[in-house]
Amino acid sequence: MGDMGVATSVDAYSQQWNPSKYAFSEAKSGFGVSYTPYLSKLVNDIFLGNVTYFNRLNERSAFAVSLKYFSLGEIELRADEFSEPLIEQPNELTLDASYALRLSDQFSMAVALRILAFRFKNSSN
């Protein structure tokens, strides 16, 4: 389905694709946790973790928060084939918050904020 998350039914992970869907949720609240050992057939230190929570405030509005952590494992960087390798461990952390408002029986809108932090840890020293 690729990027079809925009047009699917509301679930705990709608924060990623379309947070305005939360206004149509039949559940009062929801919680989701996911862990993906990304590219595990190639390496064992890359992963993606996600925690999401949403709560419907009333029949017309809802809010959601999520935290996502993406680790790229160890990456070996070289200026050329003769230089010593520099080992980096890049990580990415995002914190999302959204507010959804139901405007009619078939239309809603949302406002979302994402704070993104990168970290590069040099492990060669």
mmCIF file of N, CA and C in Angstrom:
data_model
loop_
_atom_site.group_PDB
_atom_site.id
_atom_site.type_symbol
_atom_site.label_atom_id
_atom_site.label_comp_id
_atom_site.label_asym_id
_atom_site.label_seq_id
_atom_site.Cartn_x
_atom_site.Cartn_y
_atom_site.Cartn_z
ATOM 1 N N MET A 1 0.808 -1.196 0.000
ATOM 2 C CA MET A 1 0.000 0.000 0.000
ATOM 3 C C MET A 1 0.851 1.260 0.000
ATOM 4 N N GLY A 2 2.125 1.149 0.243
ATOM 5 C CA GLY A 2 3.001 2.315 0.160
ATOM 6 C C GLY A 2 2.598 3.424 1.106
ATOM 7 N N ASP A 3 2.375 4.611 0.579
ATOM 8 C CA ASP A 3 1.998 5.779 1.377
ATOM 9 C C ASP A 3 0.485 5.954 1.473
ATOM 10 N N MET A 4 -0.254 4.879 1.451
ATOM 11 C CA MET A 4 -1.713 4.949 1.508
ATOM 12 C C MET A 4 -2.227 5.210 2.923
ATOM 13 N N GLY A 5 -1.355 5.409 3.889
ATOM 14 C CA GLY A 5 -1.774 5.685 5.257
ATOM 15 C C GLY A 5 -2.623 6.932 5.371
ATOM 16 N N VAL A 6 -2.587 7.803 4.378
ATOM 17 C CA VAL A 6 -3.367 9.035 4.406
ATOM 18 C C VAL A 6 -4.860 8.732 4.292
ATOM 19 N N ALA A 7 -5.211 7.689 3.541
ATOM 20 C CA ALA A 7 -6.610 7.422 3.238
ATOM 21 C C ALA A 7 -7.179 6.204 3.960
ATOM 22 N N THR A 8 -6.454 5.631 4.903
ATOM 23 C CA THR A 8 -6.941 4.464 5.626
ATOM 24 C C THR A 8 -7.730 4.882 6.859
ATOM 25 N N SER A 9 -8.295 3.901 7.556
ATOM 26 C CA SER A 9 -9.063 4.171 8.774
ATOM 27 C C SER A 9 -8.143 4.645 9.890
ATOM 28 N N VAL A 10 -8.732 5.332 10.846
ATOM 29 C CA VAL A 10 -7.963 5.853 11.975
ATOM 30 C C VAL A 10 -7.448 4.702 12.845
ATOM 31 N N ASP A 11 -6.211 4.824 13.285
ATOM 32 C CA ASP A 11 -5.612 3.909 14.248
ATOM 33 C C ASP A 11 -4.604 4.688 15.080
ATOM 34 N N ALA A 12 -3.931 4.024 15.981
ATOM 35 C CA ALA A 12 -2.993 4.709 16.874
ATOM 36 C C ALA A 12 -1.839 5.359 16.115
ATOM 37 N N TYR A 13 -1.516 4.861 14.931
ATOM 38 C CA TYR A 13 -0.362 5.368 14.176
ATOM 39 C C TYR A 13 -0.731 6.423 13.141
ATOM 40 N N SER A 14 -1.917 6.983 13.210
ATOM 41 C CA SER A 14 -2.320 8.032 12.277
ATOM 42 C C SER A 14 -1.484 9.294 12.428
ATOM 43 N N GLN A 15 -0.804 9.450 13.527
ATOM 44 C CA GLN A 15 0.050 10.613 13.757
ATOM 45 C C GLN A 15 1.091 10.750 12.651
ATOM 46 N N GLN A 16 1.606 9.651 12.165
ATOM 47 C CA GLN A 16 2.636 9.666 11.128
ATOM 48 C C GLN A 16 2.069 10.112 9.780
ATOM 49 N N TRP A 17 0.882 9.638 9.410
ATOM 50 C CA TRP A 17 0.369 9.837 8.058
ATOM 51 C C TRP A 17 -0.631 10.976 7.948
ATOM 52 N N ASN A 18 -1.600 11.025 8.858
ATOM 53 C CA ASN A 18 -2.662 12.018 8.749
ATOM 54 C C ASN A 18 -3.336 12.189 10.108
ATOM 55 N N PRO A 19 -2.843 13.084 10.962
ATOM 56 C CA PRO A 19 -3.416 13.222 12.303
ATOM 57 C C PRO A 19 -4.844 13.751 12.328
ATOM 58 N N SER A 20 -5.339 14.300 11.230
ATOM 59 C CA SER A 20 -6.725 14.771 11.231
ATOM 60 C C SER A 20 -7.715 13.615 11.331
ATOM 61 N N LYS A 21 -7.264 12.382 11.092
ATOM 62 C CA LYS A 21 -8.141 11.216 11.224
ATOM 63 C C LYS A 21 -8.566 10.974 12.671
ATOM 64 N N TYR A 22 -7.795 11.448 13.642
ATOM 65 C CA TYR A 22 -8.135 11.222 15.051
ATOM 66 C C TYR A 22 -9.501 11.801 15.417
ATOM 67 N N ALA A 23 -9.932 12.844 14.740
ATOM 68 C CA ALA A 23 -11.236 13.445 15.033
ATOM 69 C C ALA A 23 -12.386 12.491 14.696
ATOM 70 N N PHE A 24 -12.138 11.480 13.862
ATOM 71 C CA PHE A 24 -13.167 10.505 13.478
ATOM 72 C C PHE A 24 -13.066 9.196 14.255
ATOM 73 N N SER A 25 -12.182 9.124 15.207
ATOM 74 C CA SER A 25 -11.991 7.887 15.959
ATOM 75 C C SER A 25 -13.235 7.542 16.777
ATOM 76 N N GLU A 26 -13.610 6.281 16.742
ATOM 77 C CA GLU A 26 -14.718 5.815 17.578
ATOM 78 C C GLU A 26 -14.244 5.504 18.991
ATOM 79 N N ALA A 27 -12.962 5.220 19.137
ATOM 80 C CA ALA A 27 -12.378 4.965 20.458
ATOM 81 C C ALA A 27 -12.067 6.290 21.141
ATOM 82 N N LYS A 28 -12.204 6.322 22.454
ATOM 83 C CA LYS A 28 -11.911 7.529 23.226
ATOM 84 C C LYS A 28 -10.423 7.849 23.211
ATOM 85 N N SER A 29 -9.594 6.808 23.262
ATOM 86 C CA SER A 29 -8.142 7.014 23.247
ATOM 87 C C SER A 29 -7.475 5.765 22.675
ATOM 88 N N GLY A 30 -6.203 5.909 22.374
ATOM 89 C CA GLY A 30 -5.447 4.778 21.849
ATOM 90 C C GLY A 30 -3.977 4.945 22.127
ATOM 91 N N PHE A 31 -3.287 3.829 22.160
ATOM 92 C CA PHE A 31 -1.859 3.804 22.478
ATOM 93 C C PHE A 31 -1.196 2.788 21.559
ATOM 94 N N GLY A 32 -0.052 3.122 21.015
ATOM 95 C CA GLY A 32 0.651 2.195 20.140
ATOM 96 C C GLY A 32 2.139 2.216 20.387
ATOM 97 N N VAL A 33 2.753 1.054 20.323
ATOM 98 C CA VAL A 33 4.203 0.902 20.456
ATOM 99 C C VAL A 33 4.663 0.033 19.299
ATOM 100 N N SER A 34 5.718 0.461 18.629
ATOM 101 C CA SER A 34 6.260 -0.364 17.551
ATOM 102 C C SER A 34 7.782 -0.371 17.612
ATOM 103 N N TYR A 35 8.345 -1.470 17.179
ATOM 104 C CA TYR A 35 9.791 -1.637 17.098
ATOM 105 C C TYR A 35 10.083 -2.354 15.783
ATOM 106 N N THR A 36 10.948 -1.786 14.977
ATOM 107 C CA THR A 36 11.301 -2.385 13.699
ATOM 108 C C THR A 36 12.809 -2.557 13.626
ATOM 109 N N PRO A 37 13.300 -3.795 13.595
ATOM 110 C CA PRO A 37 14.739 -4.015 13.376
ATOM 111 C C PRO A 37 15.041 -3.815 11.891
ATOM 112 N N TYR A 38 15.186 -2.556 11.498
ATOM 113 C CA TYR A 38 15.301 -2.156 10.110
ATOM 114 C C TYR A 38 16.538 -2.760 9.446
ATOM 115 N N LEU A 39 16.390 -3.298 8.257
ATOM 116 C CA LEU A 39 17.475 -3.918 7.483
ATOM 117 C C LEU A 39 18.183 -5.017 8.265
ATOM 118 N N SER A 40 17.441 -5.777 9.049
ATOM 119 C CA SER A 40 18.043 -6.783 9.922
ATOM 120 C C SER A 40 18.733 -7.906 9.156
ATOM 121 N N LYS A 41 18.424 -8.089 7.893
ATOM 122 C CA LYS A 41 19.110 -9.111 7.092
ATOM 123 C C LYS A 41 20.520 -8.664 6.721
ATOM 124 N N LEU A 42 20.787 -7.352 6.777
ATOM 125 C CA LEU A 42 22.102 -6.824 6.419
ATOM 126 C C LEU A 42 22.968 -6.525 7.637
ATOM 127 N N VAL A 43 22.395 -5.834 8.615
ATOM 128 C CA VAL A 43 23.126 -5.449 9.832
ATOM 129 C C VAL A 43 22.202 -5.632 11.029
ATOM 130 N N ASN A 44 22.776 -5.662 12.226
ATOM 131 C CA ASN A 44 21.945 -5.882 13.411
ATOM 132 C C ASN A 44 21.862 -4.675 14.340
ATOM 133 N N ASP A 45 22.333 -3.509 13.904
ATOM 134 C CA ASP A 45 22.319 -2.357 14.803
ATOM 135 C C ASP A 45 21.510 -1.176 14.286
ATOM 136 N N ILE A 46 20.658 -1.363 13.300
ATOM 137 C CA ILE A 46 19.779 -0.313 12.812
ATOM 138 C C ILE A 46 18.351 -0.645 13.258
ATOM 139 N N PHE A 47 17.681 0.315 13.892
ATOM 140 C CA PHE A 47 16.302 0.052 14.303
ATOM 141 C C PHE A 47 15.496 1.341 14.371
ATOM 142 N N LEU A 48 14.188 1.167 14.372
ATOM 143 C CA LEU A 48 13.238 2.257 14.455
ATOM 144 C C LEU A 48 12.226 1.905 15.533
ATOM 145 N N GLY A 49 12.070 2.778 16.532
ATOM 146 C CA GLY A 49 11.103 2.579 17.607
ATOM 147 C C GLY A 49 10.140 3.752 17.670
ATOM 148 N N ASN A 50 8.876 3.474 18.024
ATOM 149 C CA ASN A 50 7.854 4.500 18.019
ATOM 150 C C ASN A 50 6.860 4.250 19.152
ATOM 151 N N VAL A 51 6.462 5.327 19.835
ATOM 152 C CA VAL A 51 5.413 5.287 20.856
ATOM 153 C C VAL A 51 4.427 6.406 20.517
ATOM 154 N N THR A 52 3.132 6.080 20.468
ATOM 155 C CA THR A 52 2.106 7.051 20.091
ATOM 156 C C THR A 52 0.920 6.955 21.053
ATOM 157 N N TYR A 53 0.346 8.105 21.385
ATOM 158 C CA TYR A 53 -0.860 8.160 22.211
ATOM 159 C C TYR A 53 -1.799 9.207 21.617
ATOM 160 N N PHE A 54 -3.097 8.886 21.549
ATOM 161 C CA PHE A 54 -4.083 9.890 21.149
ATOM 162 C C PHE A 54 -5.267 9.835 22.102
ATOM 163 N N ASN A 55 -5.976 10.972 22.203
ATOM 164 C CA ASN A 55 -7.145 11.077 23.070
ATOM 165 C C ASN A 55 -8.155 12.002 22.408
ATOM 166 N N ARG A 56 -9.372 11.528 22.279
ATOM 167 C CA ARG A 56 -10.456 12.360 21.776
ATOM 168 C C ARG A 56 -10.962 13.217 22.923
ATOM 169 N N LEU A 57 -10.946 14.515 22.770
ATOM 170 C CA LEU A 57 -11.385 15.430 23.821
ATOM 171 C C LEU A 57 -12.902 15.489 23.899
ATOM 172 N N ASN A 58 -13.548 15.490 22.736
ATOM 173 C CA ASN A 58 -15.010 15.478 22.636
ATOM 174 C C ASN A 58 -15.366 14.914 21.263
ATOM 175 N N GLU A 59 -16.603 15.097 20.821
ATOM 176 C CA GLU A 59 -17.042 14.537 19.537
ATOM 177 C C GLU A 59 -16.373 15.199 18.335
ATOM 178 N N ARG A 60 -15.799 16.381 18.525
ATOM 179 C CA ARG A 60 -15.229 17.129 17.406
ATOM 180 C C ARG A 60 -13.722 17.262 17.420
ATOM 181 N N SER A 61 -13.049 16.966 18.523
ATOM 182 C CA SER A 61 -11.618 17.247 18.565
ATOM 183 C C SER A 61 -10.836 16.154 19.279
ATOM 184 N N ALA A 62 -9.548 16.113 18.948
ATOM 185 C CA ALA A 62 -8.648 15.120 19.543
ATOM 186 C C ALA A 62 -7.226 15.670 19.521
ATOM 187 N N PHE A 63 -6.382 15.120 20.385
ATOM 188 C CA PHE A 63 -4.966 15.465 20.347
ATOM 189 C C PHE A 63 -4.163 14.168 20.354
ATOM 190 N N ALA A 64 -2.916 14.277 19.926
ATOM 191 C CA ALA A 64 -2.032 13.112 19.891
ATOM 192 C C ALA A 64 -0.594 13.558 20.122
ATOM 193 N N VAL A 65 0.187 12.659 20.688
ATOM 194 C CA VAL A 65 1.625 12.866 20.858
ATOM 195 C C VAL A 65 2.339 11.576 20.463
ATOM 196 N N SER A 66 3.548 11.727 19.962
ATOM 197 C CA SER A 66 4.332 10.542 19.621
ATOM 198 C C SER A 66 5.813 10.841 19.773
ATOM 199 N N LEU A 67 6.558 9.789 19.986
ATOM 200 C CA LEU A 67 8.010 9.852 20.128
ATOM 201 C C LEU A 67 8.594 8.759 19.247
ATOM 202 N N LYS A 68 9.527 9.144 18.388
ATOM 203 C CA LYS A 68 10.136 8.183 17.470
ATOM 204 C C LYS A 68 11.658 8.266 17.595
ATOM 205 N N TYR A 69 12.305 7.102 17.637
ATOM 206 C CA TYR A 69 13.762 7.032 17.727
ATOM 207 C C TYR A 69 14.280 6.152 16.599
ATOM 208 N N PHE A 70 15.231 6.672 15.836
ATOM 209 C CA PHE A 70 15.805 5.949 14.706
ATOM 210 C C PHE A 70 17.310 5.908 14.888
ATOM 211 N N SER A 71 17.867 4.725 14.995
ATOM 212 C CA SER A 71 19.305 4.535 15.141
ATOM 213 C C SER A 71 19.856 3.951 13.852
ATOM 214 N N LEU A 72 20.883 4.568 13.313
ATOM 215 C CA LEU A 72 21.503 4.085 12.079
ATOM 216 C C LEU A 72 22.706 3.186 12.343
ATOM 217 N N GLY A 73 22.929 2.822 13.589
ATOM 218 C CA GLY A 73 24.035 1.928 13.915
ATOM 219 C C GLY A 73 25.378 2.596 13.703
ATOM 220 N N GLU A 74 26.397 1.787 13.508
ATOM 221 C CA GLU A 74 27.747 2.313 13.260
ATOM 222 C C GLU A 74 27.979 2.458 11.765
ATOM 223 N N ILE A 75 28.478 3.627 11.376
ATOM 224 C CA ILE A 75 28.794 3.905 9.981
ATOM 225 C C ILE A 75 30.269 4.265 9.895
ATOM 226 N N GLU A 76 30.963 3.634 8.986
ATOM 227 C CA GLU A 76 32.392 3.886 8.788
ATOM 228 C C GLU A 76 32.566 4.917 7.687
ATOM 229 N N LEU A 77 33.207 6.031 8.025
ATOM 230 C CA LEU A 77 33.444 7.115 7.068
ATOM 231 C C LEU A 77 34.938 7.203 6.760
ATOM 232 N N ARG A 78 35.254 7.369 5.473
ATOM 233 C CA ARG A 78 36.658 7.517 5.044
ATOM 234 C C ARG A 78 36.741 8.639 4.016
ATOM 235 N N ALA A 79 37.816 9.440 4.082
ATOM 236 C CA ALA A 79 38.042 10.491 3.093
ATOM 237 C C ALA A 79 38.498 9.878 1.768
ATOM 238 N N ASP A 80 39.309 8.833 1.855
ATOM 239 C CA ASP A 80 39.757 8.082 0.681
ATOM 240 C C ASP A 80 40.114 6.676 1.128
ATOM 241 N N GLU A 81 40.549 5.838 0.203
ATOM 242 C CA GLU A 81 40.807 4.439 0.543
ATOM 243 C C GLU A 81 42.023 4.226 1.444
ATOM 244 N N PHE A 82 42.886 5.257 1.609
ATOM 245 C CA PHE A 82 44.096 5.121 2.436
ATOM 246 C C PHE A 82 43.951 5.716 3.831
ATOM 247 N N SER A 83 42.913 6.470 4.085
ATOM 248 C CA SER A 83 42.769 7.144 5.375
ATOM 249 C C SER A 83 42.198 6.204 6.429
ATOM 250 N N GLU A 84 42.448 6.554 7.675
ATOM 251 C CA GLU A 84 41.889 5.805 8.800
ATOM 252 C C GLU A 84 40.368 6.026 8.844
ATOM 253 N N PRO A 85 39.620 4.992 9.180
ATOM 254 C CA PRO A 85 38.154 5.185 9.214
ATOM 255 C C PRO A 85 37.720 5.982 10.436
ATOM 256 N N LEU A 86 36.680 6.735 10.247
ATOM 257 C CA LEU A 86 36.028 7.460 11.330
ATOM 258 C C LEU A 86 34.693 6.757 11.551
ATOM 259 N N ILE A 87 34.472 6.249 12.758
ATOM 260 C CA ILE A 87 33.247 5.523 13.070
ATOM 261 C C ILE A 87 32.256 6.482 13.713
ATOM 262 N N GLU A 88 31.099 6.631 13.091
ATOM 263 C CA GLU A 88 30.027 7.496 13.602
ATOM 264 C C GLU A 88 28.816 6.641 13.946
ATOM 265 N N GLN A 89 28.021 7.107 14.902
ATOM 266 C CA GLN A 89 26.771 6.452 15.285
ATOM 267 C C GLN A 89 25.651 7.488 15.266
ATOM 268 N N PRO A 90 25.097 7.778 14.078
ATOM 269 C CA PRO A 90 24.036 8.790 14.002
ATOM 270 C C PRO A 90 22.704 8.268 14.538
ATOM 271 N N ASN A 91 21.990 9.141 15.234
ATOM 272 C CA ASN A 91 20.675 8.831 15.791
ATOM 273 C C ASN A 91 19.733 9.991 15.498
ATOM 274 N N GLU A 92 18.455 9.692 15.455
ATOM 275 C CA GLU A 92 17.442 10.703 15.202
ATOM 276 C C GLU A 92 16.300 10.494 16.193
ATOM 277 N N LEU A 93 15.849 11.575 16.804
ATOM 278 C CA LEU A 93 14.753 11.532 17.761
ATOM 279 C C LEU A 93 13.738 12.593 17.358
ATOM 280 N N THR A 94 12.471 12.216 17.251
ATOM 281 C CA THR A 94 11.428 13.189 16.938
ATOM 282 C C THR A 94 10.333 13.129 18.000
ATOM 283 N N LEU A 95 9.811 14.279 18.334
ATOM 284 C CA LEU A 95 8.679 14.419 19.232
ATOM 285 C C LEU A 95 7.594 15.148 18.455
ATOM 286 N N ASP A 96 6.421 14.521 18.319
ATOM 287 C CA ASP A 96 5.310 15.087 17.560
ATOM 288 C C ASP A 96 4.140 15.367 18.487
ATOM 289 N N ALA A 97 3.426 16.440 18.193
ATOM 290 C CA ALA A 97 2.174 16.760 18.881
ATOM 291 C C ALA A 97 1.202 17.277 17.834
ATOM 292 N N SER A 98 -0.063 16.890 17.947
ATOM 293 C CA SER A 98 -1.052 17.346 16.974
ATOM 294 C C SER A 98 -2.403 17.577 17.647
ATOM 295 N N TYR A 99 -3.202 18.421 16.998
ATOM 296 C CA TYR A 99 -4.565 18.695 17.419
ATOM 297 C C TYR A 99 -5.444 18.572 16.180
ATOM 298 N N ALA A 100 -6.495 17.757 16.260
ATOM 299 C CA ALA A 100 -7.403 17.537 15.139
ATOM 300 C C ALA A 100 -8.783 18.086 15.482
ATOM 301 N N LEU A 101 -9.425 18.688 14.490
ATOM 302 C CA LEU A 101 -10.760 19.268 14.660
ATOM 303 C C LEU A 101 -11.661 18.767 13.544
ATOM 304 N N ARG A 102 -12.791 18.204 13.926
ATOM 305 C CA ARG A 102 -13.776 17.707 12.961
ATOM 306 C C ARG A 102 -14.669 18.873 12.542
ATOM 307 N N LEU A 103 -14.678 19.192 11.237
ATOM 308 C CA LEU A 103 -15.437 20.328 10.735
ATOM 309 C C LEU A 103 -16.800 19.929 10.189
ATOM 310 N N SER A 104 -16.942 18.696 9.730
ATOM 311 C CA SER A 104 -18.226 18.182 9.250
ATOM 312 C C SER A 104 -18.193 16.656 9.371
ATOM 313 N N ASP A 105 -19.216 15.987 8.874
ATOM 314 C CA ASP A 105 -19.264 14.525 8.958
ATOM 315 C C ASP A 105 -18.193 13.849 8.123
ATOM 316 N N GLN A 106 -17.649 14.546 7.144
ATOM 317 C CA GLN A 106 -16.660 13.944 6.255
ATOM 318 C C GLN A 106 -15.380 14.753 6.120
ATOM 319 N N PHE A 107 -15.207 15.795 6.896
ATOM 320 C CA PHE A 107 -14.038 16.654 6.742
ATOM 321 C C PHE A 107 -13.487 17.052 8.106
ATOM 322 N N SER A 108 -12.178 16.968 8.233
ATOM 323 C CA SER A 108 -11.502 17.414 9.451
ATOM 324 C C SER A 108 -10.163 18.012 9.055
ATOM 325 N N MET A 109 -9.558 18.693 9.998
ATOM 326 C CA MET A 109 -8.233 19.256 9.769
ATOM 327 C C MET A 109 -7.407 19.088 11.035
ATOM 328 N N ALA A 110 -6.091 19.195 10.881
ATOM 329 C CA ALA A 110 -5.203 19.042 12.033
ATOM 330 C C ALA A 110 -4.021 19.991 11.911
ATOM 331 N N VAL A 111 -3.479 20.334 13.052
ATOM 332 C CA VAL A 111 -2.248 21.110 13.138
ATOM 333 C C VAL A 111 -1.254 20.231 13.888
ATOM 334 N N ALA A 112 -0.055 20.118 13.342
ATOM 335 C CA ALA A 112 0.950 19.246 13.959
ATOM 336 C C ALA A 112 2.267 19.988 14.115
ATOM 337 N N LEU A 113 2.994 19.627 15.145
ATOM 338 C CA LEU A 113 4.317 20.189 15.429
ATOM 339 C C LEU A 113 5.288 19.027 15.568
ATOM 340 N N ARG A 114 6.446 19.134 14.940
ATOM 341 C CA ARG A 114 7.476 18.101 15.063
ATOM 342 C C ARG A 114 8.791 18.756 15.464
ATOM 343 N N ILE A 115 9.372 18.237 16.529
ATOM 344 C CA ILE A 115 10.694 18.655 16.966
ATOM 345 C C ILE A 115 11.636 17.511 16.632
ATOM 346 N N LEU A 116 12.696 17.818 15.913
ATOM 347 C CA LEU A 116 13.624 16.814 15.414
ATOM 348 C C LEU A 116 15.013 17.094 15.967
ATOM 349 N N ALA A 117 15.644 16.062 16.511
ATOM 350 C CA ALA A 117 16.996 16.200 17.047
ATOM 351 C C ALA A 117 17.892 15.117 16.452
ATOM 352 N N PHE A 118 19.058 15.524 16.001
ATOM 353 C CA PHE A 118 20.060 14.591 15.481
ATOM 354 C C PHE A 118 21.205 14.502 16.477
ATOM 355 N N ARG A 119 21.861 13.357 16.486
ATOM 356 C CA ARG A 119 23.043 13.209 17.320
ATOM 357 C C ARG A 119 24.024 12.319 16.574
ATOM 358 N N PHE A 120 25.254 12.780 16.475
ATOM 359 C CA PHE A 120 26.319 11.984 15.882
ATOM 360 C C PHE A 120 27.337 11.702 16.974
ATOM 361 N N LYS A 121 27.511 10.449 17.298
ATOM 362 C CA LYS A 121 28.448 10.044 18.327
ATOM 363 C C LYS A 121 29.669 9.438 17.643
ATOM 364 N N ASN A 122 30.817 10.008 17.913
ATOM 365 C CA ASN A 122 32.062 9.506 17.342
ATOM 366 C C ASN A 122 32.619 8.449 18.289
ATOM 367 N N SER A 123 32.674 7.197 17.828
ATOM 368 C CA SER A 123 33.138 6.116 18.695
ATOM 369 C C SER A 123 34.544 5.650 18.367
ATOM 370 N N SER A 124 35.247 6.387 17.504
ATOM 371 C CA SER A 124 36.606 5.968 17.141
ATOM 372 C C SER A 124 37.660 6.501 18.098
ATOM 373 N N ASN A 125 37.290 7.437 18.974
ATOM 374 C CA ASN A 125 38.273 7.999 19.922
ATOM 375 C C ASN A 125 38.250 7.261 21.226
#
